[in-house]
Coordinates of C-alpha atoms in Angstrom, one line a residue:
X22 CA 163.1 61.5 151.8
X23 CA 161.3 65.1 153.7
X24 CA 158.0 65.8 153.0
X25 CA 157.4 69.5 151.4
X26 CA 155.7 71.6 153.6
X27 CA 152.7 73.7 153.1
X28 CA 153.7 77.2 151.1
X29 CA 156.2 75.3 149.2
X30 CA 152.6 73.2 148.1
X31 CA 150.8 76.6 148.1
X32 CA 154.4 77.6 145.5
X33 CA 154.5 75.1 143.7
X34 CA 150.5 74.9 143.5
X35 CA 150.7 78.2 141.4
X36 CA 153.4 77.9 139.3
X37 CA 151.7 75.3 138.3
X38 CA 148.5 76.7 137.4
X39 CA 150.2 79.5 135.7
X40 CA 152.1 77.7 133.4
X41 CA 149.0 75.3 132.3
X42 CA 147.6 78.9 131.3
X43 CA 150.9 80.2 129.5
X44 CA 149.9 76.8 127.5
X45 CA 146.4 77.1 127.0
X46 CA 146.6 81.0 126.0
X47 CA 149.4 80.3 123.3
X48 CA 146.8 77.1 121.3
X49 CA 144.3 80.2 121.8
X50 CA 146.6 82.3 119.5
X51 CA 147.2 79.5 117.0
X52 CA 143.4 78.6 116.7
X53 CA 142.5 82.4 116.4
X54 CA 145.7 82.8 113.4
X55 CA 144.7 79.5 110.9
X56 CA 140.9 81.2 111.1
X57 CA 141.9 84.1 110.5
X58 CA 143.9 83.3 107.1
X59 CA 141.1 80.8 106.7
X60 CA 138.7 83.5 106.5
X61 CA 141.0 85.1 105.0
X62 CA 141.8 83.2 101.8
X63 CA 138.1 82.4 101.9
X64 CA 137.3 85.5 101.2
X65 CA 139.9 86.4 98.4
X66 CA 138.8 83.1 96.4
X67 CA 134.4 84.9 97.2
X68 CA 136.6 88.4 95.5
X69 CA 138.6 86.6 92.5
X70 CA 135.4 84.4 91.1
X71 CA 137.0 81.2 92.9
X72 CA 134.2 79.2 94.8
X73 CA 135.4 79.1 98.6
X74 CA 137.6 75.2 98.7
X75 CA 134.9 72.1 99.6
X76 CA 137.7 70.9 102.3
X77 CA 136.5 73.7 104.4
X78 CA 133.4 72.9 104.3
X79 CA 132.0 71.4 107.0
X80 CA 130.1 68.4 108.0
X81 CA 126.0 69.9 109.5
X82 CA 127.0 71.5 105.7
X83 CA 127.5 68.2 103.6
X84 CA 124.6 66.5 105.8
X85 CA 122.2 69.2 105.7
X86 CA 122.9 68.9 101.6
X87 CA 122.4 65.5 101.4
X88 CA 119.3 65.4 103.9
X89 CA 117.8 67.5 100.7
X90 CA 119.2 65.4 97.6
X91 CA 116.9 62.2 98.6
X92 CA 114.1 61.7 97.6
X93 CA 110.9 62.2 99.1
X94 CA 108.9 59.1 101.6
X95 CA 107.3 56.7 100.1
X96 CA 104.2 56.6 101.7
X97 CA 103.0 53.3 103.5
X98 CA 99.7 51.7 103.3
X99 CA 98.9 48.7 104.8
X100 CA 95.7 46.4 104.6
X101 CA 94.5 43.5 105.2
X102 CA 93.1 43.2 101.5
X103 CA 95.3 45.0 99.8
X104 CA 96.9 42.5 97.1
X105 CA 99.9 44.3 95.8
X106 CA 101.4 48.0 95.3
X107 CA 103.5 48.5 92.6
X108 CA 106.5 50.3 93.1
X109 CA 108.8 51.9 89.9
X110 CA 107.5 55.7 88.5
X111 CA 110.5 57.8 90.2
X112 CA 107.6 60.6 89.5
X113 CA 103.8 60.9 90.6
X114 CA 101.2 58.4 88.3
X115 CA 98.0 60.7 86.9
X116 CA 97.2 57.9 85.3
X117 CA 96.6 53.7 84.1
X118 CA 95.0 51.8 81.9
X119 CA 94.6 47.8 81.6
X120 CA 94.5 46.4 78.0
X121 CA 91.1 44.8 76.8
X122 CA 92.8 40.9 77.0
X123 CA 93.6 41.8 80.5
X124 CA 97.4 41.0 80.1
X125 CA 98.8 44.6 80.8
X126 CA 97.9 47.9 82.9
X127 CA 100.0 50.3 81.3
X128 CA 101.1 53.8 84.1
X129 CA 102.5 56.6 82.5
X130 CA 103.7 59.7 85.3
X131 CA 105.5 62.9 84.9
X132 CA 108.7 60.9 85.7
X133 CA 109.0 61.1 81.5
X134 CA 108.0 57.4 81.1
X135 CA 105.1 54.5 80.5
X136 CA 105.5 51.3 82.1
X137 CA 103.7 47.8 80.3
X138 CA 103.4 45.8 83.9
X139 CA 101.9 42.0 83.7
X140 CA 99.0 41.4 85.0
X141 CA 100.0 37.4 86.2
X142 CA 102.2 38.7 88.3
X143 CA 100.3 40.9 90.7
X144 CA 100.2 38.5 93.4
X145 CA 103.8 37.5 93.5
X146 CA 106.9 38.7 94.8
X147 CA 108.0 40.7 92.3
X148 CA 106.4 42.9 90.3
X149 CA 107.8 42.9 86.7
X150 CA 107.8 46.2 84.8
X151 CA 108.2 47.5 81.1
X152 CA 109.7 51.1 80.6
X153 CA 108.8 53.4 77.8
X154 CA 110.5 56.6 77.3
X155 CA 108.3 59.8 76.4
X156 CA 111.0 62.3 75.0
X157 CA 111.0 65.9 75.8
X158 CA 107.3 65.9 77.7
X159 CA 105.8 63.6 79.8
X160 CA 102.2 61.9 79.6
X161 CA 99.5 62.3 81.7
X162 CA 96.7 60.3 79.8
X163 CA 97.6 56.2 78.7
X164 CA 94.8 53.8 76.7
X165 CA 95.9 50.5 75.3
X166 CA 94.9 50.3 71.8
X167 CA 92.1 46.8 70.6
X168 CA 95.0 45.1 69.7
X169 CA 97.0 45.4 72.4
X170 CA 99.7 45.9 69.8
X171 CA 99.9 49.8 71.2
X172 CA 99.1 52.5 73.4
X173 CA 98.0 56.2 73.5
X174 CA 99.7 58.8 75.5
X175 CA 98.8 62.7 76.0
X176 CA 101.3 65.0 75.8
X177 CA 101.5 67.5 79.4
X178 CA 103.4 69.9 77.3
X179 CA 102.9 69.4 73.7
X180 CA 99.1 69.1 74.3
X181 CA 98.4 66.3 71.8
X182 CA 98.9 63.2 71.6
X183 CA 101.4 60.5 70.0
X184 CA 101.8 57.1 69.2
X185 CA 103.5 54.2 70.2
X186 CA 103.7 50.7 69.1
X187 CA 105.0 48.2 70.7
X188 CA 106.7 44.6 68.9
X189 CA 107.6 42.0 70.6
X190 CA 111.2 40.8 71.1
X191 CA 113.2 37.0 71.2
X192 CA 113.6 37.6 75.1
X193 CA 110.0 38.0 74.9
X194 CA 110.3 41.6 76.0
X195 CA 108.6 44.6 74.2
X196 CA 110.2 47.4 71.8
X197 CA 108.7 50.6 72.5
X198 CA 108.9 53.1 69.4
X199 CA 106.7 56.5 69.1
X200 CA 105.4 56.7 65.1
X201 CA 107.3 59.0 63.5
X202 CA 105.0 62.4 63.7
X203 CA 102.1 63.9 66.7
X204 CA 98.6 64.0 66.3
X205 CA 97.8 67.7 65.4
X206 CA 97.4 70.5 67.9
X207 CA 92.9 70.7 68.3
X208 CA 92.1 71.1 71.6
X209 CA 92.0 74.7 73.1
X210 CA 91.8 73.5 76.9
X211 CA 93.1 71.0 79.5
X212 CA 92.6 67.8 78.6
X213 CA 90.7 65.4 80.8
X214 CA 90.2 61.9 78.9
X215 CA 91.2 60.3 76.0
X216 CA 89.8 56.5 74.6
X217 CA 90.4 54.3 71.5
X218 CA 87.2 52.4 70.5
X219 CA 87.6 48.7 71.0
X220 CA 86.3 48.6 67.3
X221 CA 89.8 50.2 66.4
X222 CA 87.8 53.0 63.9
X223 CA 87.5 56.2 66.2
X224 CA 89.8 57.3 68.5
X225 CA 87.9 59.9 71.1
X226 CA 89.5 63.4 73.8
X227 CA 87.8 65.8 75.4
X228 CA 89.2 69.4 76.8
X229 CA 87.9 71.1 79.7
X230 CA 86.4 73.5 77.5
X231 CA 82.4 71.9 76.5
X232 CA 84.0 70.2 73.4
X233 CA 85.0 66.6 72.3
X234 CA 86.5 65.5 68.9
X235 CA 86.5 61.9 67.6
X236 CA 89.9 60.8 65.3
X237 CA 90.8 58.3 63.0
X238 CA 93.2 56.9 64.1
X239 CA 95.3 58.5 61.1
X240 CA 94.9 62.0 62.8
X241 CA 92.5 62.8 61.0
X242 CA 89.4 65.2 62.8
X243 CA 85.6 63.0 61.8
X244 CA 83.9 65.0 63.9
X245 CA 83.1 68.0 66.8
X246 CA 81.4 67.6 69.5
X247 CA 79.8 70.7 71.2
X248 CA 78.4 69.1 74.6
X249 CA 77.1 72.5 75.3
X250 CA 78.0 71.5 79.7
X251 CA 79.6 74.8 80.9
X252 CA 82.7 73.4 81.1
X253 CA 83.6 69.3 80.8
X254 CA 84.8 67.1 83.7
X255 CA 84.6 63.8 82.4
X256 CA 84.3 61.7 79.4
X257 CA 84.4 58.4 77.3
X258 CA 83.5 55.5 74.8
X259 CA 81.3 52.8 76.3
X260 CA 82.7 49.5 75.8
X261 CA 80.3 48.8 73.2
X262 CA 82.4 51.1 71.2
X263 CA 78.3 52.1 70.2
X264 CA 78.9 55.3 71.9
X265 CA 80.3 58.5 73.8
X266 CA 79.7 60.4 76.7
X267 CA 80.3 63.6 78.5
X268 CA 79.4 65.2 82.2
X269 CA 80.2 68.7 83.6
X270 CA 78.6 71.3 85.0
X271 CA 75.0 70.4 84.3
X272 CA 72.9 67.8 86.5
X273 CA 73.0 65.4 83.9
X274 CA 75.2 62.8 81.5
X275 CA 75.0 63.4 77.9
X276 CA 75.4 60.4 75.6
X277 CA 76.1 60.7 71.4
X278 CA 75.7 57.2 68.8
X279 CA 79.1 57.9 66.6
X280 CA 77.3 55.9 63.1
X281 CA 80.1 53.9 60.9
X282 CA 78.0 52.2 57.8
X283 CA 78.2 48.9 56.9
X284 CA 81.7 49.1 54.6
X285 CA 83.5 50.5 58.3
X286 CA 83.0 54.2 57.1
X287 CA 82.7 56.6 59.4
X288 CA 78.7 59.0 58.5
X289 CA 77.7 61.0 61.6
X290 CA 77.8 61.6 65.4
X291 CA 73.7 61.9 66.2
X292 CA 72.0 62.5 70.5
X293 CA 71.3 59.2 71.7
X294 CA 70.2 59.8 75.1
X295 CA 70.6 61.3 78.4
X296 CA 71.0 59.9 82.3
X297 CA 68.2 62.7 84.0
X298 CA 68.1 62.6 88.3
X299 CA 70.6 64.5 89.7
X300 CA 70.6 68.2 91.0
X301 CA 74.0 69.7 90.6
X302 CA 77.6 69.1 88.5
X303 CA 78.2 66.1 87.8
X304 CA 81.8 65.2 89.0
X305 CA 82.0 61.2 87.1
X306 CA 80.4 57.8 85.1
X307 CA 81.2 55.0 84.3
X308 CA 79.9 51.9 81.7
X309 CA 79.9 48.2 83.1
X310 CA 81.6 46.2 80.7
X311 CA 78.5 45.1 78.3
X312 CA 77.3 48.9 78.1
X313 CA 74.3 48.0 79.7
X314 CA 74.4 49.8 83.4
X315 CA 75.9 52.6 83.7
X316 CA 77.2 54.6 87.0
X317 CA 77.3 58.5 88.5
X318 CA 78.1 60.4 91.2
X319 CA 77.7 64.2 91.9
X320 CA 78.1 67.5 93.5
X321 CA 74.5 66.4 94.8
X322 CA 75.7 64.5 97.3
X323 CA 74.5 61.1 95.4
X324 CA 75.8 58.3 93.1
X325 CA 73.3 56.7 90.9
X326 CA 73.2 53.6 88.8
X327 CA 71.5 52.9 85.4
X328 CA 69.8 50.5 83.6
X329 CA 70.8 52.2 79.9
X330 CA 70.0 48.5 77.8
X331 CA 67.3 50.8 76.0
X332 CA 66.0 51.5 72.5
X333 CA 66.7 55.3 72.1
X334 CA 65.5 55.4 68.8
X335 CA 61.8 54.6 69.8
X336 CA 62.0 57.6 72.7
X337 CA 63.1 54.8 75.7
X338 CA 64.9 56.4 78.2
X339 CA 67.3 55.0 81.2
X340 CA 66.1 53.6 83.9
X341 CA 67.6 53.8 87.1
X342 CA 67.7 51.6 89.4
X343 CA 69.8 52.9 92.2
X344 CA 70.1 55.4 94.4
X345 CA 72.7 55.4 97.5
X346 CA 74.7 58.8 99.2
X347 CA 77.9 59.8 98.8
X348 CA 78.3 62.7 101.1
X349 CA 82.0 63.8 99.8
X350 CA 80.7 64.0 96.8
X351 CA 79.4 67.7 97.4
X352 CA 82.6 68.7 99.2
X353 CA 85.1 67.6 97.1
X354 CA 86.4 66.6 93.5
X355 CA 85.4 62.2 92.9
X356 CA 86.9 59.4 91.7
X357 CA 84.8 56.7 89.9
X358 CA 84.4 52.7 89.2
X359 CA 82.3 50.6 88.9
X360 CA 82.6 46.3 88.0
X361 CA 82.5 44.8 84.9
X362 CA 79.5 43.4 85.9
X363 CA 78.0 46.5 87.8
X364 CA 77.5 44.7 90.7
X365 CA 80.2 46.8 93.4
X366 CA 80.6 50.8 92.6
X367 CA 83.8 52.3 93.7
X368 CA 84.4 56.2 94.9
X369 CA 87.7 57.7 95.6
X370 CA 88.1 61.3 97.1
X371 CA 90.9 62.6 97.9
X372 CA 93.2 60.1 99.6
X373 CA 89.9 57.6 100.6
X374 CA 88.0 55.1 98.4
X375 CA 84.7 53.8 98.9
X376 CA 83.0 50.3 97.4
X377 CA 79.6 50.2 97.9
X378 CA 77.5 47.0 96.4
X379 CA 74.8 48.5 94.0
X380 CA 72.1 46.1 94.9
X381 CA 71.0 47.0 98.4
X382 CA 73.4 50.4 97.5
X383 CA 75.6 50.0 100.8
X384 CA 78.9 50.5 102.0
X385 CA 80.7 47.5 101.6
X386 CA 84.4 48.4 102.5
X387 CA 87.2 51.6 102.9
X388 CA 89.9 52.4 102.4
X389 CA 91.4 55.7 104.5
X390 CA 94.2 57.7 103.6
X391 CA 95.7 54.9 100.7
X392 CA 98.1 57.4 98.7
X393 CA 100.3 60.2 100.1
X394 CA 98.8 62.2 96.9
X395 CA 94.7 62.7 96.1
X396 CA 93.9 59.8 94.4
X397 CA 94.4 60.5 89.8
X398 CA 92.7 57.4 88.3
X399 CA 90.4 54.8 89.7
X400 CA 89.7 51.3 87.6
X401 CA 88.5 47.7 87.8
X402 CA 91.1 45.6 86.0
X403 CA 88.6 42.7 83.0
X404 CA 87.8 39.9 85.7
X405 CA 86.7 42.4 88.4
X406 CA 88.6 40.9 91.7
X407 CA 90.7 43.6 91.9
X408 CA 90.2 47.6 92.0
X409 CA 93.3 49.3 91.0
X410 CA 93.8 52.6 92.4
X411 CA 97.1 55.4 91.9
X412 CA 97.8 59.1 92.8
X413 CA 101.2 58.6 94.3
X414 CA 104.3 57.0 92.6
X415 CA 102.5 53.4 93.4
X416 CA 99.9 51.7 92.1
X417 CA 98.2 49.7 94.9
X418 CA 95.5 46.7 94.2
X419 CA 93.1 46.1 96.6
X420 CA 90.8 42.0 96.5
X421 CA 87.3 43.4 95.6
X422 CA 85.2 41.2 98.8
X423 CA 82.5 43.1 97.8
X424 CA 82.5 41.7 93.9
X425 CA 82.8 37.8 95.5
X426 CA 79.7 38.5 98.2
X427 CA 77.2 40.2 95.4
X428 CA 78.3 36.7 93.7
X429 CA 77.6 34.9 96.2
X430 CA 74.3 36.1 96.5
X431 CA 73.5 36.1 93.0
X432 CA 74.1 32.2 93.1
X433 CA 72.3 31.6 96.3
X434 CA 69.3 33.3 94.5
X435 CA 69.4 31.2 91.0
X436 CA 70.6 27.7 92.6
X437 CA 66.8 28.6 94.4
X438 CA 64.8 28.9 91.2
X439 CA 66.9 26.1 89.4
X440 CA 65.1 22.8 88.1
X441 CA 68.2 21.3 85.8
X442 CA 70.5 19.4 87.9
X443 CA 74.3 20.5 85.6
X444 CA 72.7 24.2 86.1
X445 CA 72.8 23.4 89.6
X446 CA 76.8 21.7 89.5
X447 CA 77.8 24.5 87.7
X448 CA 75.8 27.6 89.5
X449 CA 77.6 25.8 93.1
X450 CA 80.7 26.0 92.3
X451 CA 80.3 29.6 91.5
X452 CA 79.1 29.7 94.8
X453 CA 82.2 27.9 96.2
X454 CA 84.6 29.3 94.7
X455 CA 83.4 33.2 95.7
X456 CA 83.4 31.2 99.5
X457 CA 86.0 29.9 99.3
X458 CA 87.9 33.5 98.1
X459 CA 86.4 35.2 100.6
X460 CA 87.6 32.2 103.4
X461 CA 91.1 32.7 102.4
X462 CA 90.9 36.7 103.0
X463 CA 89.5 36.6 105.9
X464 CA 86.3 37.7 104.8
X465 CA 84.0 35.7 104.8
X466 CA 80.5 36.4 106.7
X467 CA 78.4 34.0 108.3

């Protein structure tokens, strides 16, 4: 076979190139015609009031929509003292409350639910919860009744109290039923706190103006308190159910006694005493479990611990036991929680938590960026072994290592003075348990 000469090769190459150009032009004309037809069809659909064909959407548009439909990322947090993270709410949690028997934790969120958690599951891998739906509204505050058979919530849109009764089922779960009628609307400003007396005799609600209302359980107002504090920032009932206290724009905490007769009938609310010593507005305060201690944190950048076991009717004033520095309080609002035995003070500013030993006034632990939002509530469990916080869609539970260290210090001091052998054995047992707990958490100091 004869090989093609150079001129013939060049001619063949030119012919092939021309054919390729013609094919490309034909494909381009077909693609352009199809695009014009598609655009015309979409424009005609829009002009006639019909939505464009979904099949014409690009993959990028669909991916973009899927990204917008996805839920916001859960804030991730880890720490050696983090005991558990409770996740079930789909909205931000605003409040939580431990039941008086220590068995349950109630949380409420803007997802229109209240969840009841079993505390015995806290240190397990799975955390069970029961859901109560808040119809046509959502709760911003929640409190258990003393008998743990009901709870009350404050409705965000309804601006009033709603009562839920808890009925135990045969399978061990609970049915939650709202009472037919909510409490009447009485407050004219935003609510700051609610509470139920442990005696079950009254309910307290406090708003951000200067109003505190004392209710009976049927929704009738027994008394109205004007705090005269310009505006209220916090209010609470003492665990002994004897007192109601509030703080606000003024540099003091005001305390009233709610008086009942021997037959349990309401009589009056009288001024009891004040906590004086701060030089600026007070953010928050808390009682110890026996109501004999109170703690407060102020915009003056300090926290204070008080002895409130006084006979105020004999003009005896509370004693200031300790003052500590907390500079963050001078710049931003703070949350405060006092351990049941008053040995540990927890302060929250922004999304961080600081733990102080109240006996020495020293900071012992600090947890930073605990939540994706500012911390909305802070509370110790009834045993004082765990500290709970909320601020986003999760509840964080921390081991209270300062509390264990306080027990070690106290038991060591008592052992030196104990003369009875049985007393020494009991103290030694408590000391050993606290030391073993610290060792297991890697927090035992030599």
